[in-house]
Every structure is written in C-alpha cells, then in structure tokens.
PDB file of C-alpha atoms in Angstrom:
ATOM      1  CA  UNK B1470      10.929  -0.250   1.889  1.00 98.00           C
ATOM      2  CA  UNK B1471      12.682   2.676   3.516  1.00 98.00           C
ATOM      3  CA  UNK B1472      14.221   5.723   1.822  1.00 98.00           C
ATOM      4  CA  UNK B1473      16.786   7.868   3.687  1.00 98.00           C
ATOM      5  CA  UNK B1474      18.029  11.176   2.288  1.00 98.00           C
ATOM      6  CA  UNK B1475      21.854  11.097   2.673  1.00 98.00           C
ATOM      7  CA  UNK B1476      22.499  14.291   0.676  1.00 98.00           C
ATOM      8  CA  UNK B1477      20.267  16.374  -1.517  1.00 98.00           C
ATOM      9  CA  UNK B1478      22.171  19.555  -2.544  1.00 98.00           C
ATOM     10  CA  UNK B1479      22.419  20.272  -6.252  1.00 98.00           C
ATOM     11  CA  UNK B1480      25.623  20.946  -8.210  1.00 97.00           C
ATOM     12  CA  UNK B1481      27.795  21.374  -5.130  1.00 97.00           C
ATOM     13  CA  UNK B1482      27.428  20.745  -1.359  1.00 98.00           C
ATOM     14  CA  UNK B1483      25.690  23.386   0.726  1.00 97.00           C
ATOM     15  CA  UNK B1484      26.649  24.263   4.337  1.00 96.00           C
ATOM     16  CA  UNK B1485      23.990  21.844   5.445  1.00 97.00           C
ATOM     17  CA  UNK B1486      23.959  19.048   2.907  1.00 98.00           C
ATOM     18  CA  UNK B1487      26.129  16.793   0.839  1.00 98.00           C
ATOM     19  CA  UNK B1488      25.316  16.338  -2.843  1.00 98.00           C
ATOM     20  CA  UNK B1489      22.881  13.738  -4.184  1.00 98.00           C
ATOM     21  CA  UNK B1490      22.770  10.407  -2.348  1.00 98.00           C
ATOM     22  CA  UNK B1491      19.759   8.359  -1.236  1.00 99.00           C
ATOM     23  CA  UNK B1492      19.698   5.074   0.681  1.00 99.00           C
ATOM     24  CA  UNK B1493      16.957   2.549  -0.090  1.00 99.00           C
ATOM     25  CA  UNK B1494      16.506  -0.441   2.205  1.00 98.00           C
ATOM     26  CA  UNK B1495      14.370  -3.547   2.363  1.00 98.00           C
ATOM     27  CA  UNK B1496      14.800  -7.031   3.743  1.00 98.00           C
ATOM     28  CA  UNK B1497      18.272  -6.120   5.038  1.00 98.00           C
ATOM     29  CA  UNK B1498      19.502  -5.101   1.592  1.00 98.00           C
ATOM     30  CA  UNK B1499      20.945  -1.559   1.144  1.00 98.00           C
ATOM     31  CA  UNK B1500      20.931   0.118  -2.260  1.00 99.00           C
ATOM     32  CA  UNK B1501      22.533   3.555  -2.588  1.00 99.00           C
ATOM     33  CA  UNK B1502      21.292   5.860  -5.330  1.00 99.00           C
ATOM     34  CA  UNK B1503      24.239   8.195  -6.255  1.00 98.00           C
ATOM     35  CA  UNK B1504      27.244   9.230  -4.225  1.00 98.00           C
ATOM     36  CA  UNK B1505      27.940  12.913  -4.844  1.00 98.00           C
ATOM     37  CA  UNK B1506      30.336  15.274  -3.118  1.00 98.00           C
ATOM     38  CA  UNK B1507      30.344  14.808   0.613  1.00 98.00           C
ATOM     39  CA  UNK B1508      27.998  11.797   0.593  1.00 98.00           C
ATOM     40  CA  UNK B1509      30.440   9.252   2.002  1.00 98.00           C
ATOM     41  CA  UNK B1510      30.821  11.132   5.276  1.00 98.00           C
ATOM     42  CA  UNK B1511      27.049  11.600   5.661  1.00 98.00           C
ATOM     43  CA  UNK B1512      26.429   7.938   4.719  1.00 98.00           C
ATOM     44  CA  UNK B1513      28.274   6.807   7.859  1.00 98.00           C
ATOM     45  CA  UNK B1514      25.545   8.426   9.983  1.00 97.00           C
ATOM     46  CA  UNK B1515      23.200   5.753   8.628  1.00 98.00           C
ATOM     47  CA  UNK B1516      25.241   2.636   7.773  1.00 98.00           C
ATOM     48  CA  UNK B1517      28.671   1.224   8.237  1.00 96.00           C
ATOM     49  CA  UNK B1518      31.342   1.638   5.554  1.00 96.00           C
ATOM     50  CA  UNK B1519      31.015  -1.977   4.388  1.00 96.00           C
ATOM     51  CA  UNK B1520      27.217  -2.352   4.816  1.00 97.00           C
ATOM     52  CA  UNK B1521      26.117  -1.409   1.219  1.00 98.00           C
ATOM     53  CA  UNK B1522      24.910  -4.196  -1.083  1.00 98.00           C
ATOM     54  CA  UNK B1523      24.711  -2.280  -4.346  1.00 98.00           C
ATOM     55  CA  UNK B1524      25.145   1.257  -5.810  1.00 99.00           C
ATOM     56  CA  UNK B1525      23.212   2.937  -8.680  1.00 99.00           C
ATOM     57  CA  UNK B1526      24.874   5.930 -10.362  1.00 98.00           C
ATOM     58  CA  UNK B1527      22.391   7.925 -12.359  1.00 98.00           C
ATOM     59  CA  UNK B1528      25.132   9.666 -14.343  1.00 98.00           C
ATOM     60  CA  UNK B1529      28.780  10.622 -14.178  1.00 98.00           C
ATOM     61  CA  UNK B1530      28.699  14.308 -13.182  1.00 98.00           C
ATOM     62  CA  UNK B1531      30.713  14.864 -10.033  1.00 97.00           C
ATOM     63  CA  UNK B1532      27.834  15.903  -7.838  1.00 98.00           C
ATOM     64  CA  UNK B1533      26.391  12.398  -8.348  1.00 98.00           C
ATOM     65  CA  UNK B1534      29.449  10.139  -8.324  1.00 98.00           C
ATOM     66  CA  UNK B1535      32.718  11.752  -7.159  1.00 98.00           C
ATOM     67  CA  UNK B1536      32.736  10.267  -3.624  1.00 98.00           C
ATOM     68  CA  UNK B1537      33.028   6.887  -5.272  1.00 98.00           C
ATOM     69  CA  UNK B1538      36.760   7.735  -5.490  1.00 98.00           C
ATOM     70  CA  UNK B1539      36.983   7.983  -1.729  1.00 97.00           C
ATOM     71  CA  UNK B1540      34.862   4.845  -1.377  1.00 98.00           C
ATOM     72  CA  UNK B1541      37.325   3.084  -3.621  1.00 97.00           C
ATOM     73  CA  UNK B1542      40.014   3.735  -1.032  1.00 97.00           C
ATOM     74  CA  UNK B1543      37.812   2.402   1.724  1.00 97.00           C
ATOM     75  CA  UNK B1544      37.289  -0.822  -0.065  1.00 97.00           C
ATOM     76  CA  UNK B1545      40.691  -1.285  -1.636  1.00 96.00           C
ATOM     77  CA  UNK B1546      42.658  -0.653   1.500  1.00 95.00           C
ATOM     78  CA  UNK B1547      40.414  -2.062   4.299  1.00 92.00           C
ATOM     79  CA  UNK B1548      41.515  -1.805   7.838  1.00 86.00           C
ATOM     80  CA  UNK B1549      41.071  -4.732  10.158  1.00 81.00           C
ATOM     81  CA  UNK B1550      40.198  -7.425   7.685  1.00 84.00           C
ATOM     82  CA  UNK B1551      40.334  -8.807   4.193  1.00 89.00           C
ATOM     83  CA  UNK B1552      39.137  -6.880   1.172  1.00 92.00           C
ATOM     84  CA  UNK B1553      35.351  -7.234   0.830  1.00 94.00           C
ATOM     85  CA  UNK B1554      33.796  -8.843  -2.177  1.00 96.00           C
ATOM     86  CA  UNK B1555      33.347  -6.572  -5.228  1.00 98.00           C
ATOM     87  CA  UNK B1556      30.343  -4.411  -4.810  1.00 98.00           C
ATOM     88  CA  UNK B1557      27.806  -4.248  -7.648  1.00 98.00           C
ATOM     89  CA  UNK B1558      27.762  -0.783  -9.221  1.00 98.00           C
ATOM     90  CA  UNK B1559      25.176   0.042 -11.822  1.00 98.00           C
ATOM     91  CA  UNK B1560      26.124   3.075 -13.961  1.00 98.00           C
ATOM     92  CA  UNK B1561      26.255   4.455 -17.531  1.00 98.00           C
ATOM     93  CA  UNK B1562      28.729   3.154 -20.043  1.00 98.00           C
ATOM     94  CA  UNK B1563      32.283   4.106 -19.141  1.00 97.00           C
ATOM     95  CA  UNK B1564      31.684   4.337 -15.336  1.00 98.00           C
ATOM     96  CA  UNK B1565      34.821   2.331 -14.446  1.00 97.00           C
ATOM     97  CA  UNK B1566      37.006   4.414 -16.727  1.00 97.00           C
ATOM     98  CA  UNK B1567      35.493   7.682 -15.500  1.00 97.00           C
ATOM     99  CA  UNK B1568      36.070   6.839 -11.876  1.00 97.00           C
ATOM    100  CA  UNK B1569      39.632   5.624 -12.577  1.00 97.00           C
ATOM    101  CA  UNK B1570      40.424   8.907 -14.336  1.00 96.00           C
ATOM    102  CA  UNK B1571      38.816  10.938 -11.572  1.00 96.00           C
ATOM    103  CA  UNK B1572      40.824   9.174  -8.841  1.00 96.00           C
ATOM    104  CA  UNK B1573      43.994   9.756 -10.892  1.00 92.00           C
ATOM    105  CA  UNK B1574      46.342   7.427  -9.008  1.00 88.00           C
ATOM    106  CA  UNK B1575      44.961   3.950  -8.744  1.00 91.00           C
ATOM    107  CA  UNK B1576      47.439   1.061  -8.346  1.00 92.00           C
ATOM    108  CA  UNK B1577      46.470  -0.179 -11.792  1.00 91.00           C
ATOM    109  CA  UNK B1578      43.972   0.461 -14.569  1.00 87.00           C
ATOM    110  CA  UNK B1579      42.033  -2.506 -13.291  1.00 93.00           C
ATOM    111  CA  UNK B1580      42.014  -1.558  -9.592  1.00 96.00           C
ATOM    112  CA  UNK B1581      38.506  -0.075  -9.629  1.00 97.00           C
ATOM    113  CA  UNK B1582      37.191  -3.341 -11.013  1.00 97.00           C
ATOM    114  CA  UNK B1583      38.833  -5.269  -8.146  1.00 97.00           C
ATOM    115  CA  UNK B1584      36.473  -3.687  -5.634  1.00 97.00           C
ATOM    116  CA  UNK B1585      33.455  -2.739  -7.726  1.00 98.00           C
ATOM    117  CA  UNK B1586      31.558  -5.078 -10.007  1.00 98.00           C
ATOM    118  CA  UNK B1587      30.475  -2.698 -12.748  1.00 98.00           C
ATOM    119  CA  UNK B1588      27.185  -3.159 -14.695  1.00 98.00           C
ATOM    120  CA  UNK B1589      26.343  -0.933 -17.630  1.00 98.00           C
ATOM    121  CA  UNK B1590      22.923   0.566 -17.436  1.00 98.00           C
ATOM    122  CA  UNK B1591      20.473   0.349 -20.317  1.00 97.00           C
ATOM    123  CA  UNK B1592      16.734   1.102 -20.354  1.00 98.00           C
ATOM    124  CA  UNK B1593      14.871  -1.851 -19.024  1.00 98.00           C
ATOM    125  CA  UNK B1594      13.723  -3.885 -16.009  1.00 98.00           C
ATOM    126  CA  UNK B1595      15.821  -6.139 -13.758  1.00 98.00           C
ATOM    127  CA  UNK B1596      16.410  -7.099 -10.184  1.00 98.00           C
ATOM    128  CA  UNK B1597      18.787  -5.612  -7.644  1.00 98.00           C
ATOM    129  CA  UNK B1598      18.650  -7.759  -4.480  1.00 98.00           C
ATOM    130  CA  UNK B1599      14.985  -7.789  -3.336  1.00 98.00           C
ATOM    131  CA  UNK B1600      14.095  -4.836  -5.495  1.00 98.00           C
ATOM    132  CA  UNK B1601      12.433  -4.834  -8.917  1.00 98.00           C
ATOM    133  CA  UNK B1602      13.884  -1.863 -10.762  1.00 98.00           C
ATOM    134  CA  UNK B1603      13.264  -0.147 -14.069  1.00 98.00           C
ATOM    135  CA  UNK B1604      15.594   2.315 -15.636  1.00 98.00           C
ATOM    136  CA  UNK B1605      14.982   4.848 -18.403  1.00 98.00           C
ATOM    137  CA  UNK B1606      17.364   7.183 -20.248  1.00 98.00           C
ATOM    138  CA  UNK B1607      16.418  10.772 -19.461  1.00 98.00           C
ATOM    139  CA  UNK B1608      17.324  14.219 -20.862  1.00 96.00           C
ATOM    140  CA  UNK B1609      20.657  15.592 -19.753  1.00 97.00           C
ATOM    141  CA  UNK B1610      23.879  16.512 -21.555  1.00 96.00           C
ATOM    142  CA  UNK B1611      25.496  13.138 -20.567  1.00 97.00           C
ATOM    143  CA  UNK B1612      24.014   9.654 -20.445  1.00 97.00           C
ATOM    144  CA  UNK B1613      21.619   9.796 -17.513  1.00 98.00           C
ATOM    145  CA  UNK B1614      19.215   7.242 -16.131  1.00 98.00           C
ATOM    146  CA  UNK B1615      16.249   7.641 -13.869  1.00 98.00           C
ATOM    147  CA  UNK B1616      15.225   4.662 -11.750  1.00 98.00           C
ATOM    148  CA  UNK B1617      11.995   3.214 -10.379  1.00 98.00           C
ATOM    149  CA  UNK B1618      12.314   0.866  -7.394  1.00 99.00           C
ATOM    150  CA  UNK B1619       9.585  -1.463  -6.253  1.00 98.00           C
ATOM    151  CA  UNK B1620       9.333  -3.825  -3.269  1.00 98.00           C
ATOM    152  CA  UNK B1621       6.402  -5.416  -1.519  1.00 97.00           C
ATOM    153  CA  UNK B1622       3.795  -3.343  -3.298  1.00 98.00           C
ATOM    154  CA  UNK B1623       5.569  -0.047  -2.617  1.00 98.00           C
ATOM    155  CA  UNK B1624       7.382   2.098  -5.137  1.00 98.00           C
ATOM    156  CA  UNK B1625       9.603   5.131  -5.577  1.00 98.00           C
ATOM    157  CA  UNK B1626      11.015   6.866  -8.610  1.00 98.00           C
ATOM    158  CA  UNK B1627      14.197   8.954  -8.700  1.00 98.00           C
ATOM    159  CA  UNK B1628      14.854  11.422 -11.500  1.00 98.00           C
ATOM    160  CA  UNK B1629      18.608  11.913 -11.325  1.00 98.00           C
ATOM    161  CA  UNK B1630      19.121  15.017 -13.381  1.00 97.00           C
ATOM    162  CA  UNK B1631      16.912  15.724 -16.352  1.00 98.00           C
ATOM    163  CA  UNK B1632      14.849  18.132 -18.347  1.00 97.00           C
ATOM    164  CA  UNK B1633      11.204  17.498 -19.170  1.00 96.00           C
ATOM    165  CA  UNK B1634      10.570  14.181 -20.962  1.00 96.00           C
ATOM    166  CA  UNK B1635       7.967  11.482 -21.263  1.00 97.00           C
ATOM    167  CA  UNK B1636      10.399   8.817 -19.984  1.00 98.00           C
ATOM    168  CA  UNK B1637      10.517  10.556 -16.580  1.00 98.00           C
ATOM    169  CA  UNK B1638       6.728  10.532 -16.295  1.00 98.00           C
ATOM    170  CA  UNK B1639       6.606   6.895 -17.308  1.00 98.00           C
ATOM    171  CA  UNK B1640       8.989   6.030 -14.384  1.00 98.00           C
ATOM    172  CA  UNK B1641       6.840   8.000 -11.970  1.00 98.00           C
ATOM    173  CA  UNK B1642       3.486   6.648 -13.086  1.00 98.00           C
ATOM    174  CA  UNK B1643       1.302   6.111  -9.957  1.00 98.00           C
ATOM    175  CA  UNK B1644       4.454   5.892  -7.842  1.00 98.00           C
ATOM    176  CA  UNK B1645       4.114   6.165  -4.034  1.00 98.00           C
ATOM    177  CA  UNK B1646       7.035   8.673  -3.794  1.00 98.00           C
ATOM    178  CA  UNK B1647       8.582  10.680  -6.572  1.00 99.00           C
ATOM    179  CA  UNK B1648      12.002  11.981  -5.695  1.00 99.00           C
ATOM    180  CA  UNK B1649      12.434  14.613  -8.353  1.00 98.00           C
ATOM    181  CA  UNK B1650      15.100  17.237  -9.072  1.00 98.00           C
ATOM    182  CA  UNK B1651      14.129  20.905  -9.165  1.00 98.00           C
ATOM    183  CA  UNK B1652      17.355  22.767  -9.886  1.00 97.00           C
ATOM    184  CA  UNK B1653      16.134  25.761 -11.770  1.00 97.00           C
ATOM    185  CA  UNK B1654      13.754  28.631 -10.933  1.00 96.00           C
ATOM    186  CA  UNK B1655      10.803  29.114 -13.217  1.00 95.00           C
ATOM    187  CA  UNK B1656      11.261  32.215 -15.368  1.00 90.00           C
ATOM    188  CA  UNK B1657      14.953  32.600 -14.450  1.00 91.00           C
ATOM    189  CA  UNK B1658      16.752  29.627 -16.091  1.00 86.00           C
ATOM    190  CA  UNK B1659      15.335  28.166 -19.266  1.00 78.00           C
ATOM    191  CA  UNK B1660      17.852  25.677 -20.658  1.00 87.00           C
ATOM    192  CA  UNK B1661      16.211  22.634 -22.356  1.00 87.00           C
ATOM    193  CA  UNK B1662      17.277  19.079 -21.631  1.00 90.00           C
ATOM    194  CA  UNK B1663      19.316  20.064 -18.539  1.00 94.00           C
ATOM    195  CA  UNK B1664      17.240  20.478 -15.370  1.00 97.00           C
ATOM    196  CA  UNK B1665      13.688  21.009 -14.150  1.00 97.00           C
ATOM    197  CA  UNK B1666      12.267  23.901 -12.212  1.00 97.00           C
ATOM    198  CA  UNK B1667       9.696  23.547  -9.431  1.00 98.00           C
ATOM    199  CA  UNK B1668       6.761  24.034 -11.751  1.00 98.00           C
ATOM    200  CA  UNK B1669       7.973  21.458 -14.224  1.00 98.00           C
ATOM    201  CA  UNK B1670       8.602  18.954 -11.419  1.00 98.00           C
ATOM    202  CA  UNK B1671       5.063  19.527 -10.196  1.00 98.00           C
ATOM    203  CA  UNK B1672       3.639  19.119 -13.650  1.00 98.00           C
ATOM    204  CA  UNK B1673       5.532  15.941 -14.205  1.00 98.00           C
ATOM    205  CA  UNK B1674       4.278  14.517 -10.905  1.00 98.00           C
ATOM    206  CA  UNK B1675       0.699  15.534 -11.782  1.00 98.00           C
ATOM    207  CA  UNK B1676       0.768  13.947 -15.227  1.00 98.00           C
ATOM    208  CA  UNK B1677       2.323  10.832 -13.820  1.00 98.00           C
ATOM    209  CA  UNK B1678      -0.244  10.527 -11.012  1.00 98.00           C
ATOM    210  CA  UNK B1679       2.477  10.266  -8.402  1.00 98.00           C
ATOM    211  CA  UNK B1680       1.137  10.053  -4.903  1.00 98.00           C
ATOM    212  CA  UNK B1681       3.816  12.170  -3.199  1.00 98.00           C
ATOM    213  CA  UNK B1682       6.480  14.558  -4.526  1.00 98.00           C
ATOM    214  CA  UNK B1683       9.800  15.260  -2.750  1.00 99.00           C
ATOM    215  CA  UNK B1684      11.946  17.916  -4.482  1.00 98.00           C
ATOM    216  CA  UNK B1685      15.718  17.439  -4.414  1.00 98.00           C
ATOM    217  CA  UNK B1686      18.948  18.589  -6.081  1.00 98.00           C
ATOM    218  CA  UNK B1687      18.256  22.246  -5.355  1.00 98.00           C
ATOM    219  CA  UNK B1688      21.527  24.233  -5.470  1.00 98.00           C
ATOM    220  CA  UNK B1689      22.488  26.401  -2.501  1.00 97.00           C
ATOM    221  CA  UNK B1690      21.920  29.554  -4.561  1.00 96.00           C
ATOM    222  CA  UNK B1691      18.326  28.596  -5.510  1.00 96.00           C
ATOM    223  CA  UNK B1692      15.219  29.598  -3.525  1.00 96.00           C
ATOM    224  CA  UNK B1693      13.965  26.172  -2.438  1.00 98.00           C
ATOM    225  CA  UNK B1694      10.777  27.586  -0.947  1.00 98.00           C
ATOM    226  CA  UNK B1695       9.944  29.342  -4.229  1.00 98.00           C
ATOM    227  CA  UNK B1696      10.468  26.012  -6.113  1.00 98.00           C
ATOM    228  CA  UNK B1697       8.226  24.138  -3.632  1.00 98.00           C
ATOM    229  CA  UNK B1698       5.523  26.810  -4.013  1.00 98.00           C
ATOM    230  CA  UNK B1699       5.734  26.521  -7.823  1.00 98.00           C
ATOM    231  CA  UNK B1700       5.452  22.696  -7.528  1.00 98.00           C
ATOM    232  CA  UNK B1701       2.433  22.995  -5.283  1.00 98.00           C
ATOM    233  CA  UNK B1702       0.691  25.238  -7.812  1.00 98.00           C
ATOM    234  CA  UNK B1703       1.049  22.590 -10.497  1.00 98.00           C
ATOM    235  CA  UNK B1704       0.518  19.420  -8.477  1.00 98.00           C
ATOM    236  CA  UNK B1705      -2.416  18.653  -6.163  1.00 98.00           C
ATOM    237  CA  UNK B1706      -0.666  16.119  -4.020  1.00 98.00           C
ATOM    238  CA  UNK B1707       1.764  16.611  -1.058  1.00 98.00           C
ATOM    239  CA  UNK B1708       5.021  18.367  -1.836  1.00 98.00           C
ATOM    240  CA  UNK B1709       8.077  18.368   0.414  1.00 98.00           C
ATOM    241  CA  UNK B1710      11.671  19.490   0.149  1.00 98.00           C
ATOM    242  CA  UNK B1711      14.302  16.808   0.662  1.00 98.00           C
ATOM    243  CA  UNK B1712      16.445  17.378   3.761  1.00 98.00           C
ATOM    244  CA  UNK B1713      19.434  15.339   4.922  1.00 98.00           C
ATOM    245  CA  UNK B1714      18.456  12.574   7.277  1.00 98.00           C
ATOM    246  CA  UNK B1715      14.782  12.499   6.286  1.00 98.00           C
ATOM    247  CA  UNK B1716      13.326   9.005   6.330  1.00 98.00           C
ATOM    248  CA  UNK B1717      10.342   7.801   4.355  1.00 98.00           C
ATOM    249  CA  UNK B1718       8.748   4.456   5.120  1.00 98.00           C
ATOM    250  CA  UNK B1719       6.964   3.150   2.043  1.00 98.00           C
TER     251      UNK B1719
END
C-alpha cells in the first residue's frame, strides 16, 4: 500500500501546497482521501484525470472537498471520449446536494449523480476496492469522519478534522502510519471539538500505539516546526510533517 501526499495545507492553500488530499494505492486501485482547494491540479502530478477508482470525503468544509466541483467538470464534459462510469464517492449525508450548491450552475439537479456514485458514510467497516476500511464519526462542527485503511497487513489512519476524542484513537490503534491533523498551536488556540494542536496529536498517537505519526492540515500562519516539536514531546515514535509529493510505502 502506498500513500502519496497530494496537498496538506490547512484551511486554505499555502504558496507551496494545496489543501488536504491524499492518494492511497494498492493492487492498481487508487483511492483519494479528500479533494480540497488546489488538489485537482496537484493530483495530475501523480495520476491521470480519469485514473481514480474512488474518493472519500471526510467532511464538507471547502478545504476538504471544493475541488470536487472542478472534477465534476472534468468528468461531465470529457474530451476525447465517452463520459466515464460514475465514480464512487463516499461522504457525509448531503454530499451530493452540497457539491451541487457549491458548483452553482450544473445542467440539472441530478448532474452530480450522473458522474459520481454517492455513498453516505456511517460509522462502520466495509470494503473499497482491495481496501478494508473503517470509519468513525469524529469531533468537528459538521459531520466528519476519520478513516482507517488496511491492505495486505499494512494500515493507515487519517483524522480528517477533529478535536480530541476516543473514536480517533480507536481508528489509530496500532496503525502503521497515523496521518493526523495539527491545526492549532498549544497554548494559543483552545477551541474544543474543532482541531488538534501538535501536543494533542502526539498524545493521541501515543495512546493509540501508532507506529508513526505524520502531522498534516497545518495552516500557513501556523508554526509547523513548533507543532512537530510539541508532538515529539508527547509521542515517543517518529514524527514527520506532511509535505506535498511525499510518498510512504506501507
């Protein structure tokens, strides 16, 4: 199983990174986790426009899903061939309606459903292609799901956006790689059920027994090195900052 960081900036794109988007591959199957601002352009550095097999949207804030509107155009108006089959998209309740409203000028109210096969997320376990996945509802102002992906004895967990909660640690239990948000700075922002800081991400990884921690979703105005240092003080395993183009073989 291979993980590629497509974009990792939190809240809005930085000068060096698109917003949240992560490509997971195994056995020729490509699963994209989130498609935030700027992700579609960066994605083309790694795969072709029509090479995705499924998309998981953790929640419906723009920095995690808004480039789905541009991707709708790609799939609805294909150049040089027939329209591809509807692509499975796993997202919270109301994903189709949210994307239709965000696009604002689809040919019909049903147009999104003509190119995307929407599946409503609920907590539980199921299969996406060759992957065994488990989703849990996490702590954020809108419906938000974290995901654990397993294949061939390897595993990764992705937090999406969340505050501290037991469900996050359950997803990351003994995971090979924990891709965890760290948007806030310890001692500076203290808003419950919204985001984690570096220390909280490290503590969650430590309690879960994760084997490796990769911090992501750090906004451009946040000191990423400070968050990494705070995570290392709370977690004894390896800590890295996500960077666009980074590849992890699991």
